[in-house]
Amino acid sequence: MGKPSHHIFVCGSFRMNGTPQGVCSKGGSMQLMQYLEQEIGDRGIDAAVSSTGCLKLCDRGPAVIVYPEGWYYGHIDSEDAMDAVLDSIENGRPDAVHLLSD
């Protein structure tokens, strides 16, 4: 397997002791990863998906980051929101509804 064109990081809210405690985990981010993996395959998007520890975006979680674009997304709490992230990868423009700014 070669290097993917995109890497999608999904906040898992995991703390140093390994327990999920934050907003992202409680908001269903880990359950949405299965949907994300399925959709990437169905759409033919060349991307890897990884869960992360806490991204420190709790006030805007569940959070997702897309690289190499560096797009930070917040409030990704449904399949529709995850679809917006995938649509942004496909069309090369960030989703303005969920995109986080400074």
Coordinates of N, CA, C and O in Angstrom, one line a residue:
M1 N 0.8 -1.2 0.0 CA 0.0 0.0 0.0 C 0.9 1.2 0.0 O 1.8 1.4 0.8
G2 N 0.6 2.1 -0.9 CA 1.3 3.4 -1.0 C 0.8 4.4 0.0 O -0.2 4.2 0.7
K3 N 1.4 5.5 0.0 CA 1.0 6.7 0.8 C -0.3 7.2 0.3 O -0.5 7.5 -0.9
P4 N -1.3 7.3 1.2 CA -2.7 7.8 0.7 C -2.6 9.3 0.4 O -1.7 10.1 0.9
S5 N -3.5 9.8 -0.4 CA -3.6 11.2 -0.8 C -4.1 12.0 0.4 O -3.7 13.2 0.5
H6 N -4.9 11.5 1.2 CA -5.5 12.2 2.4 C -5.4 11.3 3.6 O -5.3 10.1 3.6
H7 N -5.3 12.0 4.8 CA -5.4 11.3 6.1 C -6.4 12.0 6.9 O -6.3 13.3 7.1
I8 N -7.4 11.3 7.4 CA -8.5 11.9 8.2 C -8.3 11.4 9.6 O -8.2 10.2 9.9
F9 N -8.2 12.4 10.5 CA -8.0 12.1 11.9 C -9.3 12.4 12.7 O -9.9 13.5 12.5
V10 N -9.8 11.4 13.4 CA -11.1 11.6 14.1 C -10.7 11.6 15.6 O -10.1 10.7 16.2
C11 N -11.2 12.7 16.3 CA -10.9 12.8 17.7 C -11.6 11.7 18.5 O -12.8 11.5 18.4
G12 N -10.8 10.9 19.3 CA -11.4 9.9 20.1 C -11.5 10.3 21.6 O -11.9 9.5 22.4
S13 N -11.0 11.5 21.9 CA -11.1 12.0 23.3 C -10.3 11.2 24.3 O -10.5 11.4 25.5
F14 N -9.4 10.4 23.9 CA -8.7 9.5 24.8 C -7.7 10.3 25.6 O -7.0 11.1 25.1
R15 N -7.7 10.1 26.9 CA -6.7 10.7 27.8 C -5.5 9.8 28.1 O -5.5 8.7 27.6
M16 N -4.6 10.3 28.8 CA -3.3 9.6 29.0 C -3.6 8.2 29.7 O -2.9 7.3 29.4
N17 N -4.6 8.1 30.5 CA -4.9 6.8 31.1 C -5.7 5.9 30.2 O -6.1 4.8 30.6
G18 N -6.0 6.3 29.0 CA -6.7 5.5 28.0 C -8.2 5.5 28.0 O -8.8 4.9 27.2
T19 N -8.8 6.3 28.9 CA -10.2 6.3 28.9 C -10.8 7.4 28.1 O -10.3 8.5 28.1
P20 N -11.9 7.2 27.3 CA -12.5 8.2 26.6 C -13.4 9.0 27.6 O -14.2 8.5 28.2
Q21 N -13.2 10.3 27.6 CA -13.9 11.2 28.6 C -14.5 12.4 27.9 O -15.3 13.0 28.6
G22 N -14.0 12.8 26.8 CA -14.4 14.1 26.3 C -15.6 14.1 25.4 O -16.3 13.1 25.2
V23 N -15.9 15.3 24.9 CA -17.1 15.6 24.1 C -17.1 14.7 22.8 O -18.1 14.2 22.5
C24 N -16.0 14.6 22.2 CA -16.0 13.9 20.9 C -16.4 12.4 21.0 O -17.2 12.0 20.3
S25 N -15.8 11.8 22.0 CA -16.2 10.4 22.2 C -17.7 10.3 22.6 O -18.4 9.4 22.1
K26 N -18.1 11.1 23.5 CA -19.5 11.1 24.0 C -20.4 11.5 22.8 O -21.6 11.1 22.8
G27 N -19.9 12.2 21.9 CA -20.7 12.7 20.7 C -20.8 11.7 19.6 O -21.3 12.0 18.6
G28 N -20.2 10.5 19.8 CA -20.3 9.5 18.8 C -19.2 9.4 17.8 O -19.3 8.7 16.7
S29 N -18.1 10.1 18.0 CA -17.0 10.1 17.0 C -16.5 8.7 16.6 O -16.2 8.5 15.4
M30 N -16.3 7.9 17.6 CA -15.8 6.6 17.3 C -16.8 5.7 16.5 O -16.4 4.9 15.6
Q31 N -18.1 5.9 16.8 CA -19.1 5.1 16.0 C -19.2 5.6 14.6 O -19.4 4.8 13.7
L32 N -18.9 6.9 14.4 CA -18.9 7.4 13.0 C -17.7 6.9 12.2 O -17.7 7.0 11.0
M33 N -16.6 6.4 12.9 CA -15.5 6.0 12.1 C -15.8 4.8 11.2 O -15.3 4.7 10.1
Q34 N -16.7 3.9 11.7 CA -17.1 2.8 10.8 C -17.8 3.3 9.6 O -17.6 2.8 8.5
Y35 N -18.7 4.3 9.7 CA -19.4 4.9 8.6 C -18.4 5.5 7.7 O -18.4 5.4 6.4
L36 N -17.4 6.2 8.3 CA -16.4 6.9 7.5 C -15.6 5.9 6.6 O -15.4 6.1 5.4
E37 N -15.1 4.8 7.2 CA -14.4 3.8 6.5 C -15.2 3.3 5.3 O -14.7 3.1 4.2
Q38 N -16.5 3.0 5.6 CA -17.3 2.4 4.5 C -17.5 3.4 3.4 O -17.4 3.1 2.2
E39 N -17.7 4.7 3.7 CA -18.0 5.7 2.7 C -16.7 6.0 1.9 O -16.8 6.2 0.7
I40 N -15.5 5.9 2.5 CA -14.3 6.1 1.8 C -14.2 5.0 0.7 O -13.8 5.3 -0.4
G41 N -14.5 3.8 1.1 CA -14.4 2.7 0.1 C -15.4 2.8 -0.9 O -15.1 2.7 -2.1
D42 N -16.7 3.2 -0.6 CA -17.7 3.3 -1.5 C -17.5 4.4 -2.5 O -17.8 4.3 -3.7
R43 N -16.9 5.5 -2.1 CA -16.6 6.7 -2.9 C -15.3 6.6 -3.7 O -15.0 7.4 -4.5
G44 N -14.5 5.6 -3.3 CA -13.2 5.5 -3.9 C -12.2 6.6 -3.6 O -11.3 6.9 -4.3
I45 N -12.3 7.1 -2.4 CA -11.4 8.2 -1.9 C -10.1 7.5 -1.4 O -10.2 6.6 -0.6
D46 N -9.0 8.0 -1.8 CA -7.7 7.5 -1.4 C -7.3 8.2 -0.1 O -6.7 9.2 -0.1
A47 N -7.8 7.6 1.0 CA -7.5 8.2 2.3 C -7.3 7.1 3.4 O -7.9 6.0 3.3
A48 N -6.5 7.5 4.4 CA -6.4 6.7 5.6 C -7.2 7.4 6.7 O -7.3 8.6 6.7
V49 N -7.6 6.6 7.6 CA -8.4 7.1 8.8 C -7.7 6.6 10.1 O -7.4 5.5 10.2
S50 N -7.6 7.6 11.0 CA -7.0 7.3 12.3 C -7.8 7.9 13.4 O -8.2 9.1 13.2
S51 N -7.9 7.3 14.5 CA -8.4 7.9 15.7 C -7.3 8.6 16.5 O -6.1 8.2 16.3
T52 N -7.6 9.6 17.2 CA -6.6 10.3 18.0 C -6.9 10.4 19.4 O -8.1 10.1 19.8
G53 N -6.0 10.9 20.2 CA -6.3 11.3 21.6 C -7.0 12.6 21.5 O -7.4 13.1 20.4
C54 N -7.2 13.3 22.6 CA -8.0 14.5 22.7 C -7.3 15.6 21.8 O -6.1 15.8 21.9
L55 N -8.0 16.2 20.9 CA -7.5 17.3 20.1 C -7.7 18.7 20.7 O -7.3 19.7 20.1
K56 N -8.2 18.7 21.9 CA -8.4 20.0 22.6 C -9.3 20.9 21.9 O -9.2 22.1 21.9
L57 N -10.3 20.3 21.2 CA -11.4 21.1 20.6 C -12.7 20.8 21.2 O -13.8 20.8 20.5
C58 N -12.7 20.5 22.5 CA -13.9 20.0 23.1 C -15.2 20.9 23.0 O -16.3 20.4 22.9
D59 N -15.0 22.2 22.9 CA -16.1 23.1 22.8 C -16.7 23.1 21.4 O -17.8 23.6 21.2
R60 N -16.0 22.4 20.5 CA -16.5 22.3 19.1 C -16.6 20.9 18.6 O -16.7 20.6 17.4
G61 N -16.5 19.9 19.4 CA -16.4 18.5 19.0 C -17.8 17.9 18.8 O -18.8 18.6 19.0
P62 N -17.8 16.8 18.2 CA -16.7 16.0 17.7 C -15.9 16.6 16.6 O -16.5 17.3 15.7
A63 N -14.6 16.4 16.6 CA -13.7 17.1 15.7 C -13.0 16.1 14.8 O -12.8 14.9 15.1
V64 N -12.8 16.6 13.6 CA -12.1 15.8 12.5 C -11.1 16.7 11.9 O -11.4 17.9 11.6
I65 N -9.9 16.2 11.5 CA -8.9 16.9 10.8 C -8.6 16.2 9.5 O -8.4 15.0 9.5
V66 N -8.5 16.9 8.4 CA -8.1 16.3 7.1 C -6.8 16.9 6.7 O -6.6 18.1 6.6
Y67 N -5.9 16.0 6.4 CA -4.5 16.3 5.8 C -4.4 15.7 4.5 O -4.9 14.7 4.2
P68 N -3.6 16.3 3.6 CA -2.7 17.4 3.8 C -3.3 18.8 3.8 O -2.5 19.8 4.0
E69 N -4.6 18.9 3.6 CA -5.2 20.2 3.5 C -5.1 21.0 4.8 O -5.1 22.3 4.8
G70 N -5.1 20.3 6.0 CA -5.1 21.0 7.3 C -6.4 21.6 7.6 O -6.5 22.5 8.4
W71 N -7.5 21.0 7.2 CA -8.8 21.4 7.5 C -9.3 20.9 8.8 O -9.3 19.6 9.0
Y72 N -9.6 21.7 9.7 CA -10.1 21.3 11.0 C -11.7 21.5 11.0 O -12.1 22.6 10.7
Y73 N -12.4 20.4 11.3 CA -13.8 20.5 11.3 C -14.4 20.2 12.7 O -13.8 19.4 13.4
G74 N -15.5 20.9 13.0 CA -16.1 20.7 14.3 C -17.6 20.3 14.1 O -18.2 20.5 13.1
H75 N -18.1 19.8 15.2 CA -19.5 19.4 15.3 C -19.9 18.3 14.2 O -20.9 18.3 13.6
I76 N -18.9 17.4 14.0 CA -19.1 16.3 13.1 C -19.8 15.1 13.9 O -19.1 14.2 14.4
D77 N -21.1 15.3 14.1 CA -21.8 14.4 15.0 C -22.9 13.6 14.3 O -23.8 13.0 15.0
S78 N -22.8 13.5 13.0 CA -23.8 12.7 12.3 C -23.2 12.2 10.9 O -22.2 12.7 10.5
E79 N -23.9 11.3 10.3 CA -23.5 10.8 9.0 C -23.5 12.0 8.0 O -22.7 12.1 7.1
D80 N -24.5 12.8 8.1 CA -24.6 14.0 7.2 C -23.4 14.9 7.3 O -22.9 15.4 6.3
A81 N -23.0 15.1 8.6 CA -21.8 16.0 8.8 C -20.6 15.3 8.2 O -19.7 16.0 7.6
M82 N -20.4 14.0 8.4 CA -19.3 13.3 7.9 C -19.3 13.3 6.4 O -18.3 13.4 5.7
D83 N -20.5 13.2 5.8 CA -20.6 13.3 4.3 C -20.1 14.6 3.8 O -19.5 14.7 2.8
A84 N -20.4 15.7 4.6 CA -19.9 17.0 4.2 C -18.3 17.1 4.2 O -17.7 17.7 3.3
V85 N -17.7 16.4 5.1 CA -16.3 16.3 5.2 C -15.8 15.6 3.9 O -14.8 16.0 3.2
L86 N -16.4 14.4 3.6 CA -16.0 13.6 2.5 C -16.2 14.4 1.2 O -15.4 14.3 0.2
D87 N -17.4 15.1 1.1 CA -17.6 15.9 -0.1 C -16.5 17.0 -0.3 O -16.1 17.2 -1.4
S88 N -16.1 17.5 0.8 CA -15.0 18.6 0.7 C -13.7 18.0 0.1 O -13.0 18.6 -0.7
I89 N -13.4 16.7 0.5 CA -12.2 16.1 -0.1 C -12.4 15.9 -1.6 O -11.5 16.1 -2.3
E90 N -13.6 15.4 -1.9 CA -13.9 15.1 -3.3 C -13.8 16.3 -4.2 O -13.4 16.3 -5.3
N91 N -14.4 17.5 -3.7 CA -14.4 18.7 -4.5 C -13.3 19.6 -4.3 O -13.2 20.6 -5.0
G92 N -12.4 19.3 -3.3 CA -11.2 20.1 -3.1 C -11.4 21.5 -2.5 O -10.5 22.3 -2.5
R93 N -12.6 21.6 -1.9 CA -12.9 22.9 -1.2 C -13.4 22.5 0.2 O -14.2 21.6 0.4
P94 N -13.0 23.3 1.2 CA -13.5 23.0 2.6 C -14.9 23.2 2.8 O -15.5 24.1 2.1
D95 N -15.6 22.4 3.6 CA -17.0 22.6 3.9 C -17.1 23.8 4.9 O -16.7 23.7 6.1
A96 N -17.7 24.9 4.5 CA -17.8 26.1 5.3 C -18.6 25.9 6.5 O -18.4 26.6 7.5
V97 N -19.6 25.0 6.5 CA -20.5 24.9 7.6 C -19.8 24.3 8.8 O -20.0 24.8 9.9
H98 N -18.9 23.4 8.6 CA -18.2 22.7 9.7 C -16.8 23.1 9.9 O -16.1 22.7 10.9
L99 N -16.2 23.9 9.0 CA -14.8 24.3 9.1 C -14.6 25.2 10.3 O -15.3 26.1 10.5
L100 N -13.5 24.9 11.1 CA -13.2 25.7 12.2 C -12.2 26.7 11.8 O -11.2 26.4 11.1
S101 N -12.3 27.9 12.3 CA -11.3 29.0 12.1 C -10.8 29.3 13.5 O -11.2 28.9 14.5
D102 N -9.7 30.1 13.4 CA -9.0 30.4 14.7 C -9.9 30.9 15.7 O -10.8 31.2 16.1

